[in-house]
Coordinates of C-alpha atoms in Angstrom, one line a residue:
M243 CA 0.0 0.0 0.0
D244 CA 1.3 3.4 -1.0
V245 CA 0.0 5.1 2.2
L246 CA 0.2 8.8 1.3
N247 CA -1.2 8.5 -2.2
E248 CA -3.9 6.1 -1.1
L249 CA -4.9 8.3 1.8
V250 CA -5.2 11.4 -0.2
E251 CA -7.2 9.6 -2.9
A252 CA -9.4 8.0 -0.2
I253 CA -10.2 11.4 1.4
E254 CA -11.3 12.7 -2.0
I255 CA -13.3 9.6 -2.8
E256 CA -15.2 9.9 0.4
R257 CA -15.7 13.6 0.0
L258 CA -17.2 13.2 -3.5
K259 CA -19.3 10.2 -2.4
N260 CA -20.8 12.1 0.6
L261 CA -21.4 15.2 -1.5
G262 CA -22.9 13.1 -4.3
D263 CA -25.1 11.1 -2.0
F264 CA -26.3 14.4 -0.4
E265 CA -27.1 16.1 -3.7
V266 CA -28.9 13.0 -5.0
Q267 CA -31.0 12.8 -1.8
M268 CA -31.9 16.5 -1.8
S269 CA -32.8 16.5 -5.5
Q270 CA -35.5 13.9 -5.0
P271 CA -39.1 14.7 -4.5
L272 CA -40.2 15.3 -0.9
D273 CA -42.2 12.2 -0.6
E274 CA -39.3 10.0 -1.8
R275 CA -36.9 11.7 0.7
V276 CA -39.5 11.1 3.5
A277 CA -39.9 7.4 2.4
K278 CA -36.1 6.9 2.4
G279 CA -35.9 8.4 5.9
V280 CA -33.6 11.4 5.1
T281 CA -36.3 14.0 5.5
M282 CA -39.2 14.6 7.8
S283 CA -42.0 16.9 6.9
K284 CA -45.3 18.4 8.1
L285 CA -43.9 18.6 11.6
R286 CA -45.3 20.5 14.6
V287 CA -42.7 22.3 16.7
E288 CA -42.7 23.9 20.1
F289 CA -39.6 26.0 21.1
E290 CA -38.2 26.7 24.5
F291 CA -36.0 29.8 24.9
Y292 CA -33.1 31.0 26.9
A293 CA -34.0 33.6 29.5
G294 CA -30.8 35.5 28.7
L295 CA -27.7 35.1 26.5
P296 CA -26.7 31.4 25.8
N297 CA -23.0 32.2 25.7
K298 CA -20.4 35.0 25.2
W299 CA -20.6 34.8 21.4
C300 CA -24.3 35.8 21.4
S301 CA -25.4 39.5 21.2
F302 CA -28.5 41.0 22.8
L303 CA -31.8 40.7 20.8
S304 CA -34.9 42.8 20.5
D305 CA -37.7 42.2 23.0
S306 CA -39.6 39.8 20.8
D307 CA -36.7 37.7 19.5
K308 CA -35.3 34.9 21.6
Y309 CA -32.5 32.4 21.4
I310 CA -33.7 28.8 21.0
A311 CA -32.7 26.6 23.9
Y312 CA -34.3 23.5 22.3
A313 CA -37.1 22.5 19.9
K314 CA -39.6 19.7 20.6
V315 CA -40.6 18.2 17.3
Y316 CA -43.8 16.2 17.1
C317 CA -44.4 13.6 14.3
E318 CA -47.1 11.1 13.8
N319 CA -45.2 8.5 11.7
N320 CA -41.5 8.7 12.2
I321 CA -39.7 6.4 9.7
S322 CA -36.6 8.5 9.4
K323 CA -33.0 7.3 9.8
F324 CA -32.2 10.1 12.2
K325 CA -30.8 9.2 15.6
E326 CA -29.5 10.9 18.7
G327 CA -26.3 12.9 18.0
N328 CA -27.1 13.6 14.3
S329 CA -26.8 17.1 13.0
V330 CA -29.9 18.2 11.1
R331 CA -31.4 21.3 9.6
L332 CA -34.8 22.5 10.9
T333 CA -36.6 24.7 8.3
N334 CA -39.9 26.5 7.6
G335 CA -39.9 29.1 4.9
A336 CA -37.2 31.7 5.8
Y337 CA -36.4 30.0 9.0
N338 CA -33.3 27.7 8.8
F339 CA -31.7 26.3 12.0
E340 CA -28.8 23.9 12.3
M341 CA -29.3 21.7 15.4
E342 CA -28.4 18.4 16.9
I343 CA -30.8 15.6 17.9
E344 CA -30.6 15.4 21.7
E345 CA -33.4 12.9 22.2
D346 CA -35.2 10.4 19.9
S347 CA -38.4 8.9 21.0
P348 CA -41.2 7.2 19.0
D349 CA -43.4 10.3 19.0
N350 CA -41.0 13.2 19.1
F351 CA -37.5 14.6 18.7
I352 CA -35.7 17.0 21.0
L353 CA -33.4 19.2 18.9
K354 CA -30.8 21.5 20.5
P355 CA -28.4 24.0 18.9
N356 CA -24.7 23.5 19.9
D357 CA -22.7 26.4 21.4
F358 CA -21.4 27.5 18.0
N359 CA -24.8 27.5 16.1
V360 CA -27.0 28.9 18.9
K361 CA -26.2 32.4 17.8
H362 CA -28.0 31.7 14.5
C363 CA -31.0 30.0 16.2
R364 CA -33.3 32.8 17.1
I365 CA -36.9 33.6 16.4
N366 CA -39.9 35.7 17.6
G367 CA -40.7 33.9 20.9
K368 CA -44.3 34.9 20.9
N369 CA -45.2 34.7 17.3
Y370 CA -43.7 31.8 15.3
P371 CA -45.2 29.1 13.1
Q372 CA -45.8 25.8 14.9
N373 CA -46.8 23.7 11.9
N374 CA -45.3 22.6 8.6
W375 CA -41.7 22.4 9.7
E376 CA -39.2 20.1 8.0
I377 CA -36.0 18.3 9.1
N378 CA -33.2 17.4 6.6
T379 CA -29.7 15.9 6.8
I380 CA -26.7 18.3 6.7
H381 CA -23.7 18.0 4.5
S382 CA -20.3 18.9 6.1
D383 CA -16.7 18.8 4.8
I384 CA -15.2 18.9 8.3
T385 CA -14.0 15.2 8.2
T386 CA -12.2 16.0 4.9
K387 CA -10.4 18.9 6.4
L388 CA -9.3 16.9 9.4
L389 CA -8.0 13.9 7.5
L390 CA -6.1 16.2 5.1
T391 CA -4.2 17.5 8.1
T392 CA -2.9 13.9 8.7
A393 CA -2.0 13.6 5.0
Q394 CA 0.0 16.9 5.2
L395 CA 1.8 15.7 8.3
L396 CA 2.9 12.5 6.6
N397 CA 3.9 14.3 3.5
S398 CA 6.1 16.7 5.5
E399 CA 7.8 14.0 7.6
S400 CA 9.3 11.1 5.7
D401 CA 10.4 9.2 8.8
R402 CA 6.8 9.2 10.2
L403 CA 5.4 8.2 6.8
N404 CA 7.9 5.4 6.5
R405 CA 7.0 4.0 9.9
V406 CA 3.2 4.1 9.2
E407 CA 3.7 2.6 5.7
R408 CA 5.9 -0.3 6.9
F409 CA 3.4 -1.1 9.6
L410 CA 0.3 -1.2 7.3
N411 CA 2.2 -3.3 4.8
G412 CA 3.1 -5.9 7.4
H413 CA 6.8 -5.2 7.4
I414 CA 7.3 -4.3 11.1
K415 CA 8.9 -7.1 13.3
N416 CA 8.2 -6.7 17.0
T417 CA 10.9 -6.9 19.6
Y418 CA 9.9 -7.5 23.2
H419 CA 10.7 -6.5 26.8
N420 CA 10.7 -9.1 29.5
H421 CA 7.9 -8.0 31.8
S422 CA 6.5 -11.3 33.1
Q423 CA 4.2 -10.4 36.0
K424 CA 0.7 -11.6 35.1
V425 CA -2.6 -10.2 36.4
A426 CA -4.0 -12.7 38.9
H427 CA -7.7 -12.5 37.9
L428 CA -7.2 -12.6 34.1
N429 CA -7.5 -16.0 32.3
D430 CA -4.6 -17.5 30.3
S431 CA -5.6 -15.9 26.9
Q432 CA -6.2 -12.5 28.5
N433 CA -2.8 -12.7 30.2
N434 CA -1.1 -13.7 27.0
A435 CA -2.6 -10.7 25.3
Y436 CA -1.8 -8.4 28.3
L437 CA 1.9 -9.4 28.3
Q438 CA 2.2 -9.1 24.5
A439 CA 0.7 -5.6 24.8
I440 CA 3.0 -4.5 27.6
N441 CA 6.2 -6.1 26.2
S442 CA 6.0 -5.4 22.5
N443 CA 8.0 -2.4 21.2
S444 CA 5.9 -1.7 18.1
F445 CA 2.4 -3.1 18.1
C446 CA 0.0 -5.7 19.5
I447 CA -3.2 -7.1 18.0
I448 CA -5.9 -8.5 20.3
Q449 CA -9.1 -10.2 18.9
G450 CA -11.9 -10.1 21.4
P451 CA -14.9 -12.2 20.4
P452 CA -18.2 -11.5 22.2
G453 CA -18.1 -11.5 26.0
T454 CA -14.4 -12.5 26.2
G455 CA -13.4 -9.5 28.4
K456 CA -11.6 -7.3 26.0
T457 CA -12.5 -4.2 28.0
E458 CA -11.1 -5.8 31.2
T459 CA -8.0 -6.7 29.3
I460 CA -7.6 -3.1 27.9
S461 CA -8.1 -1.5 31.4
N462 CA -5.3 -3.7 32.9
I463 CA -3.0 -2.9 30.0
A464 CA -3.7 0.9 30.3
K465 CA -3.2 0.8 34.1
Q466 CA 0.3 -0.8 33.7
L467 CA 1.3 1.6 31.0
V468 CA 0.2 4.7 32.9
E469 CA 2.0 3.4 36.1
A470 CA 5.1 3.1 33.9
G471 CA 4.9 6.9 33.3
L472 CA 3.7 6.7 29.7
K473 CA 1.3 9.0 27.8
I474 CA -1.6 6.8 26.5
F475 CA -4.1 7.8 23.8
V476 CA -7.3 5.7 24.0
T477 CA -9.6 5.9 21.0
A478 CA -12.4 4.1 19.2
P479 CA -14.9 4.9 16.4
T480 CA -17.5 6.4 18.8
H481 CA -17.6 8.4 22.0
T482 CA -19.7 5.6 23.6
A483 CA -17.0 3.0 23.0
I484 CA -14.3 5.4 24.2
N485 CA -16.4 6.3 27.3
N486 CA -16.8 2.6 28.1
C487 CA -13.0 2.1 28.0
M488 CA -12.3 5.2 30.0
N489 CA -14.8 4.1 32.7
A490 CA -13.0 0.7 33.0
I491 CA -9.6 2.3 33.1
S492 CA -10.6 4.8 35.8
K493 CA -11.8 1.9 38.0
K494 CA -8.3 0.4 37.8
I495 CA -6.4 3.7 38.3
G496 CA -8.8 5.6 40.7
D497 CA -7.1 9.0 40.1
A498 CA -8.9 11.6 37.9
S499 CA -5.6 13.4 37.3
K500 CA -4.4 10.3 35.3
V501 CA -7.6 9.7 33.3
V502 CA -9.0 12.4 30.9
K503 CA -11.9 12.4 28.4
I504 CA -11.9 14.9 25.6
G505 CA -15.3 15.8 24.2
E506 CA -18.3 18.0 24.3
K507 CA -20.8 17.7 27.2
A508 CA -23.2 15.4 25.3
Q509 CA -20.2 13.2 24.1
S510 CA -19.2 12.5 27.7
K511 CA -22.5 11.8 29.3
E512 CA -21.7 8.2 30.0
I513 CA -18.5 9.1 31.8
K514 CA -18.5 8.2 35.5
E515 CA -16.3 9.1 38.5
N516 CA -12.5 9.5 38.7
I517 CA -12.3 10.9 35.2
L518 CA -11.4 14.5 34.3
K519 CA -13.7 15.8 31.5
K520 CA -12.4 18.5 29.1
T521 CA -13.5 19.8 25.7
R522 CA -9.8 20.3 24.7
L523 CA -6.4 19.9 26.2
T524 CA -3.5 21.2 24.2
Y525 CA -0.1 19.9 25.1
N526 CA 1.1 23.4 26.2
N527 CA -1.9 23.7 28.6
Y528 CA -1.2 20.1 29.9
V529 CA 2.3 21.0 30.8
T530 CA 1.2 24.0 32.9
S531 CA -2.0 22.4 34.3
V532 CA -2.4 21.6 38.0
D533 CA -5.1 19.0 37.6
C534 CA -3.3 16.6 35.2
N535 CA -0.6 14.1 36.2
K536 CA 2.7 14.6 34.5
N537 CA 4.1 11.1 35.0
G538 CA 1.6 8.8 33.2
I539 CA -1.8 9.7 31.8
A540 CA -4.5 8.1 29.7
I541 CA -6.4 10.5 27.4
G542 CA -9.6 9.3 25.6
A543 CA -10.8 11.0 22.4
T544 CA -11.7 10.2 18.8
P545 CA -9.0 10.0 16.2
H546 CA -10.1 13.3 14.8
A547 CA -8.7 15.0 18.0
L548 CA -5.2 14.3 16.7
C549 CA -5.8 15.9 13.4
Y550 CA -4.2 19.2 14.5
P551 CA -3.9 22.0 13.7
A552 CA -7.3 21.6 12.0
S553 CA -8.6 20.2 15.3
K554 CA -7.7 22.1 18.5
K555 CA -8.7 19.3 20.8
L556 CA -5.3 17.8 21.4
D557 CA -3.0 20.2 19.7
G558 CA 0.7 19.4 20.1
W559 CA 0.4 15.9 21.6
E560 CA 2.6 13.0 20.7
F561 CA 1.7 9.8 22.5
D562 CA 3.9 6.8 23.7
V563 CA 1.1 4.3 23.0
A564 CA -2.3 4.4 21.2
I565 CA -4.9 1.9 22.3
I566 CA -7.5 1.5 19.6
D567 CA -10.7 -0.3 20.8
E568 CA -13.5 -1.5 18.4
A569 CA -10.8 -1.4 15.7
S570 CA -13.0 -3.6 13.5
Q571 CA -15.3 -0.7 13.1
L572 CA -12.6 1.9 12.4
S573 CA -11.7 2.8 8.8
I574 CA -8.0 2.8 7.8
P575 CA -7.9 6.6 7.1
L576 CA -9.1 7.3 10.7
A577 CA -6.7 4.7 12.1
V578 CA -3.8 6.5 10.3
S579 CA -4.7 9.7 12.0
A580 CA -4.3 8.0 15.4
I581 CA -1.1 6.0 14.7
S582 CA 0.6 8.9 13.1
R583 CA 0.8 10.6 16.5
A584 CA 1.9 7.6 18.5
R585 CA 5.1 5.5 18.9
K586 CA 3.4 2.1 19.6
Y587 CA -0.1 0.8 18.7
I588 CA -2.4 -1.7 20.5
F589 CA -5.4 -2.7 18.4
V590 CA -8.4 -4.4 20.0
G591 CA -11.4 -5.6 18.0
D592 CA -13.0 -8.5 16.2
H593 CA -13.2 -8.6 12.4
K594 CA -16.1 -11.1 12.7
Q595 CA -18.2 -8.3 14.1
L596 CA -19.5 -5.0 12.5
D597 CA -17.4 -3.3 9.9
P598 CA -17.1 0.5 9.4
I599 CA -19.3 2.2 6.8
I600 CA -16.9 2.9 3.9
P601 CA -17.2 3.5 0.2
K602 CA -17.4 0.3 -1.8
D603 CA -15.9 -0.8 -5.1
T604 CA -13.3 2.0 -5.2
K605 CA -10.1 -0.2 -5.7
N606 CA -8.5 2.0 -3.0
E607 CA -6.8 -0.2 -0.4
M608 CA -7.9 2.2 2.3
F609 CA -11.5 1.1 1.7
A610 CA -10.8 -2.7 1.4
G611 CA -12.1 -3.1 5.0
S612 CA -11.5 -2.0 8.6
I613 CA -8.0 -1.4 10.0
F614 CA -8.5 -4.6 12.1
T615 CA -9.3 -6.6 8.9
R616 CA -6.2 -5.2 7.3
L617 CA -4.0 -6.1 10.2
A618 CA -5.4 -9.6 10.5
K619 CA -4.5 -10.1 6.9
V620 CA -0.9 -8.8 7.0
Y621 CA -0.1 -10.0 10.6
P622 CA -2.0 -13.3 10.9
D623 CA 0.5 -14.9 13.3
D624 CA 0.5 -11.9 15.6
I625 CA -3.2 -12.1 16.6
N626 CA -3.8 -12.7 20.3
L627 CA -7.3 -14.4 20.6
L628 CA -9.3 -14.0 23.8
N629 CA -10.9 -17.5 23.8
T630 CA -13.1 -17.6 26.9
S631 CA -16.6 -16.1 26.9
Y632 CA -18.1 -15.0 30.2
R633 CA -21.4 -14.1 28.5
L634 CA -22.4 -17.0 26.2
N635 CA -23.3 -20.3 28.0
Q636 CA -22.7 -23.6 26.3
S637 CA -26.0 -23.5 24.5
L638 CA -25.7 -20.0 23.2
I639 CA -22.1 -20.3 22.1
K640 CA -22.6 -23.2 19.8
I641 CA -24.0 -21.4 16.7
P642 CA -21.6 -18.4 16.6
N643 CA -18.6 -20.7 17.4
R644 CA -19.4 -22.8 14.4
L645 CA -20.3 -20.0 12.1
F646 CA -17.5 -17.5 12.9
Y647 CA -14.8 -18.8 15.2
N648 CA -13.7 -22.2 14.0
E649 CA -14.8 -23.8 17.3
L650 CA -12.0 -22.0 19.1
L651 CA -14.2 -20.4 21.8
Y652 CA -15.1 -21.8 25.2
S653 CA -17.8 -20.9 27.7
D654 CA -16.4 -20.0 31.1
S655 CA -17.6 -22.2 34.0
T656 CA -19.3 -19.2 35.5
T657 CA -21.9 -19.1 32.7
K658 CA -25.2 -20.7 33.5
E659 CA -28.0 -22.3 31.5
D660 CA -31.5 -20.7 31.9
K661 CA -33.6 -23.4 33.6
E662 CA -36.4 -21.1 34.9
E663 CA -40.0 -22.1 34.2
Y664 CA -41.9 -19.1 32.7
H665 CA -45.6 -18.7 33.0
C666 CA -46.7 -16.9 29.8
T667 CA -49.7 -15.2 28.4
Y668 CA -48.5 -15.3 24.8
H669 CA -45.5 -17.5 24.0
P670 CA -44.7 -20.1 26.6
S671 CA -43.0 -22.5 24.1
L672 CA -40.4 -19.8 23.2
L673 CA -39.4 -18.8 26.8
N674 CA -39.5 -22.4 28.1
G675 CA -37.7 -23.9 25.1
V676 CA -34.1 -23.9 24.0
A677 CA -31.7 -21.0 24.6
H678 CA -31.6 -19.9 20.9
N679 CA -34.8 -20.0 18.8
L680 CA -35.4 -18.9 15.2
V681 CA -39.1 -17.9 14.8
L682 CA -40.4 -18.1 11.2
H683 CA -43.6 -16.6 10.1
N684 CA -45.4 -15.9 6.8
V685 CA -46.7 -12.4 7.2
F686 CA -45.6 -10.2 4.3
D687 CA -45.7 -6.7 5.7
A688 CA -42.2 -5.4 5.8
Q689 CA -39.3 -3.9 4.0
G690 CA -37.6 -2.3 7.0
R691 CA -40.7 -2.1 9.2
S692 CA -43.0 -4.9 10.3
P693 CA -46.0 -4.2 12.5
Y694 CA -46.5 -7.9 12.9
E695 CA -43.1 -8.5 14.3
A696 CA -43.3 -5.4 16.5
K697 CA -46.5 -6.8 18.0
F698 CA -44.9 -10.2 18.5
V699 CA -41.9 -8.6 20.2
S700 CA -44.2 -6.6 22.5
E701 CA -46.0 -9.9 23.5
L702 CA -42.6 -11.5 24.4
V703 CA -41.7 -8.5 26.5
Y704 CA -45.0 -8.7 28.3
D705 CA -44.4 -12.4 29.0
L706 CA -41.0 -11.6 30.4
V707 CA -42.1 -8.7 32.6
Q708 CA -45.0 -10.9 33.8
N709 CA -42.4 -13.3 35.2
G710 CA -40.5 -10.6 37.1
I711 CA -37.8 -9.9 34.5
H712 CA -36.6 -6.3 34.7
L713 CA -36.7 -4.2 31.6
K714 CA -33.0 -3.4 31.9
D715 CA -32.3 -7.0 31.3
I716 CA -34.0 -7.1 27.9
G717 CA -32.5 -6.0 24.6
I718 CA -34.6 -5.6 21.4
I719 CA -32.8 -5.0 18.2
S720 CA -33.4 -4.7 14.4
P721 CA -31.3 -3.9 11.4
Y722 CA -33.6 -1.0 10.7
R723 CA -34.3 2.2 12.6
A724 CA -37.9 2.4 11.3
Q725 CA -38.5 -1.0 13.0
V726 CA -37.0 0.3 16.2
R727 CA -39.6 3.0 16.3
E728 CA -42.4 0.6 15.4
I729 CA -41.3 -1.7 18.3
K730 CA -41.1 1.2 20.7
K731 CA -44.7 2.1 19.9
E732 CA -46.0 -1.4 20.3
V733 CA -44.1 -2.1 23.5
K734 CA -45.2 1.2 25.0
K735 CA -48.9 0.2 24.3
K736 CA -48.4 -3.2 25.7
L737 CA -46.7 -1.9 28.9
S738 CA -49.0 1.1 29.3
S739 CA -49.0 0.6 33.1
F740 CA -45.3 1.5 33.3
T741 CA -44.0 5.0 33.6
S742 CA -41.9 6.5 30.8
G743 CA -38.9 6.5 33.2
T744 CA -39.2 2.8 33.7
F745 CA -39.7 2.2 30.0
D746 CA -36.4 4.0 29.2
L747 CA -34.6 1.1 30.9
L748 CA -35.5 -1.1 28.0
F749 CA -32.9 -1.3 25.3
I750 CA -34.6 -0.9 21.8
D751 CA -32.2 0.1 19.0
T752 CA -30.4 -1.1 15.9
V753 CA -27.9 -4.0 15.9
D754 CA -25.1 -1.5 15.3
S755 CA -25.9 0.3 18.5
I756 CA -25.7 -2.8 20.8
Q757 CA -22.2 -3.9 19.8
G758 CA -20.2 -4.1 23.0
Q759 CA -23.3 -4.6 25.2
E760 CA -25.2 -7.6 26.6
R761 CA -28.6 -8.4 28.1
D762 CA -30.1 -11.5 29.7
F763 CA -32.7 -11.7 26.9
I764 CA -32.2 -10.6 23.3
I765 CA -35.0 -10.4 20.8
Y766 CA -33.9 -9.8 17.2
S767 CA -36.6 -8.6 14.7
L768 CA -35.3 -9.0 11.1
S769 CA -38.3 -7.0 9.7
N770 CA -37.9 -7.6 6.0
S771 CA -40.3 -9.9 4.1
Y772 CA -38.7 -9.3 0.7
P773 CA -34.9 -9.0 0.9
L774 CA -34.2 -11.3 -2.1
E775 CA -37.1 -10.1 -4.2
S776 CA -36.1 -6.5 -3.9
K777 CA -32.4 -7.4 -4.5
T778 CA -31.3 -4.1 -3.0
R779 CA -28.7 -3.7 -0.2
L780 CA -28.3 -7.4 0.0
D781 CA -24.8 -6.9 1.6
F782 CA -26.4 -4.9 4.4
F783 CA -29.2 -7.2 5.3
Y784 CA -27.3 -10.4 4.8
S785 CA -24.2 -9.2 6.6
P786 CA -22.7 -12.2 8.6
N787 CA -21.0 -9.7 10.9
R788 CA -24.3 -8.0 11.8
L789 CA -25.9 -11.5 12.4
N790 CA -22.9 -12.4 14.6
V791 CA -23.4 -9.2 16.8
A792 CA -27.1 -9.8 17.0
I793 CA -27.0 -13.4 18.2
T794 CA -24.1 -13.0 20.7
R795 CA -25.6 -10.3 23.0
A796 CA -27.7 -12.7 25.1
I797 CA -26.8 -14.2 28.4
K798 CA -29.9 -16.4 28.9
K799 CA -32.0 -16.5 25.7
C800 CA -31.8 -15.3 22.1
I801 CA -34.9 -15.2 20.0
V802 CA -34.7 -14.3 16.3
I803 CA -37.9 -13.4 14.4
G804 CA -38.2 -13.2 10.6
N805 CA -40.2 -14.1 7.6
Y806 CA -39.4 -17.5 6.2
K807 CA -38.6 -16.0 2.8
I808 CA -35.4 -14.6 4.3
F809 CA -33.9 -18.1 4.4
D810 CA -35.6 -19.3 1.2
I811 CA -32.4 -18.7 -0.8
R812 CA -32.5 -20.1 -4.3
E813 CA -29.3 -19.5 -6.0
E814 CA -30.6 -20.2 -9.5
E815 CA -32.9 -17.1 -9.1
L816 CA -30.0 -14.9 -8.0
S817 CA -27.1 -15.9 -10.1
D818 CA -27.6 -13.1 -12.6
H819 CA -27.8 -10.4 -10.0
E820 CA -24.8 -8.0 -10.1
E821 CA -24.1 -8.4 -6.4
Y822 CA -24.4 -12.2 -6.4
Q823 CA -20.7 -13.2 -6.4
N824 CA -19.9 -10.7 -3.6
V825 CA -22.8 -11.7 -1.4
K826 CA -22.8 -15.5 -2.0
P827 CA -20.5 -16.2 1.0
S828 CA -22.9 -14.2 3.2
L829 CA -25.9 -16.1 1.9
D830 CA -24.1 -19.3 2.7
I831 CA -23.6 -18.2 6.3
F832 CA -27.4 -17.5 6.6
K833 CA -28.2 -20.9 5.1
L834 CA -25.9 -22.5 7.6
Y835 CA -27.4 -20.4 10.4
Y836 CA -30.9 -21.7 9.4
D837 CA -29.7 -25.3 9.4
L838 CA -28.1 -25.0 12.9
S839 CA -31.0 -23.2 14.5
T840 CA -34.0 -24.6 16.4
K841 CA -36.9 -23.4 14.4
I842 CA -40.5 -22.5 15.4
E843 CA -42.9 -21.9 12.5
I844 CA -46.0 -19.7 13.0
N845 CA -48.5 -20.0 10.2
E846 CA -50.6 -16.8 10.1
G847 CA -52.1 -17.1 6.7
G848 CA -52.9 -20.7 6.0
D849 CA -50.2 -20.8 3.4
D850 CA -48.9 -24.4 3.0
E851 CA -46.0 -23.7 0.6
W852 CA -43.5 -23.4 3.4

């Protein structure tokens, strides 16, 4: 790989793709944009206003105009792809406000301007239109500008470029120190990875399949490195993943002066105690600060924070070690931004789980897969596999172990089989049956949203709650955000006796949002009756990695619900499809999953063909 040229080309490819996608979306008729989930229209909005000035960059307004604190947006049928954290544009005629989604519920959104945009978000507080508002996506080139900073850095420093290029092409040979002190409570595979990470001079690759304790391993590695007086950069594709790591590290270290999270307030909301939270920390400010330890520190931030001077978050920092978690979801260009500012790299991930969203069919090696996939290919003998699952019991581990891990995983002796007897109103055979069930039905109501499956899910939740199961122990997932909202509506109706506060404890979200988490009970709604007939986005729906994540979140029971047509894969009908050769290995995984699963068929239409 020619790193510099490939990186510059990749940045331009992604910029043009994002711009092209945005222009195509916005050129479509309104009803098509709404149907595709990139626009919401005919919305009712209620504004809440600041009593005074939101910040020092805002000037005083006339008596009638007010700065918007937040907007509550009401919608009857939310099928959009928007989610919490997205930047959107709220418009109505001449009014045009750039805001961020603070809260996403089935019936409404809460939008809030950030500190920079709030000065532009002002309106007559007593006389403004409440109806016919519209929400659209926003196009931004900020990622392009940040990544170009990394390209400029590598172009100007040949030694740095050479080190990164040799690493990504598999030409780095590790040398090792002789630290031999293991961590008493870690298992053998975790200790092997721990010692490799501590002793290696250049890099370490750790594969952490579901429930194998990769966060525990990371936290012990970080603790040892910080205690050795090193400057550690902890990063991941999302703030949620970074926060999860920082919380685990802070528990080991117990000193806020040694653990720092960089991010805006909303990006650090999961952060717990013994962590110093800052929006930025330049190296010069760190040197003179009184609240940061000077002899060993772990700083968590996204890779973009090291794209200085375009980013001011961590201006001037060079790190001894970069720990990259969820590396299987990190693109190579973003990974380059992180490793360009560090001397040693520790990658933790699992290339059998979710991939990053990257441009396809570009012939650019930067977009051939995630950074973890790249490293697994060029350093196959350097992968340290964590092989003991503390989540999946012997019944739940069988299918993923066969499908994805070559039978190399083991259930820890602490995992337990669910032998409870459940008294159910709706589905006793499911809850009292085997640990992993595939429920097949013949209701054709879905391409991304299935009212039938949503109702079925709500009945299962009712049965579980009826047996004293706490909502916080249940996880409900789907590939599609529209189905997430449909399920939320149905479950809320079914559990109408519960307060909204209690309901918030129930996890209902996309598969992509649950990676790294677990629940006692997982219900997976596939919500697509026509995936093969439509022949669109087959690679998304039939993603083996997404299936792996979905079926490996459960501690006690996993229930997958889908139309039988999903598994009615007839290759003779697909062989002429342009995606067929690329998607065939994925279809084979789904067929094998079908064969390995315990199936329950529910005939709702009297159709005997299946």
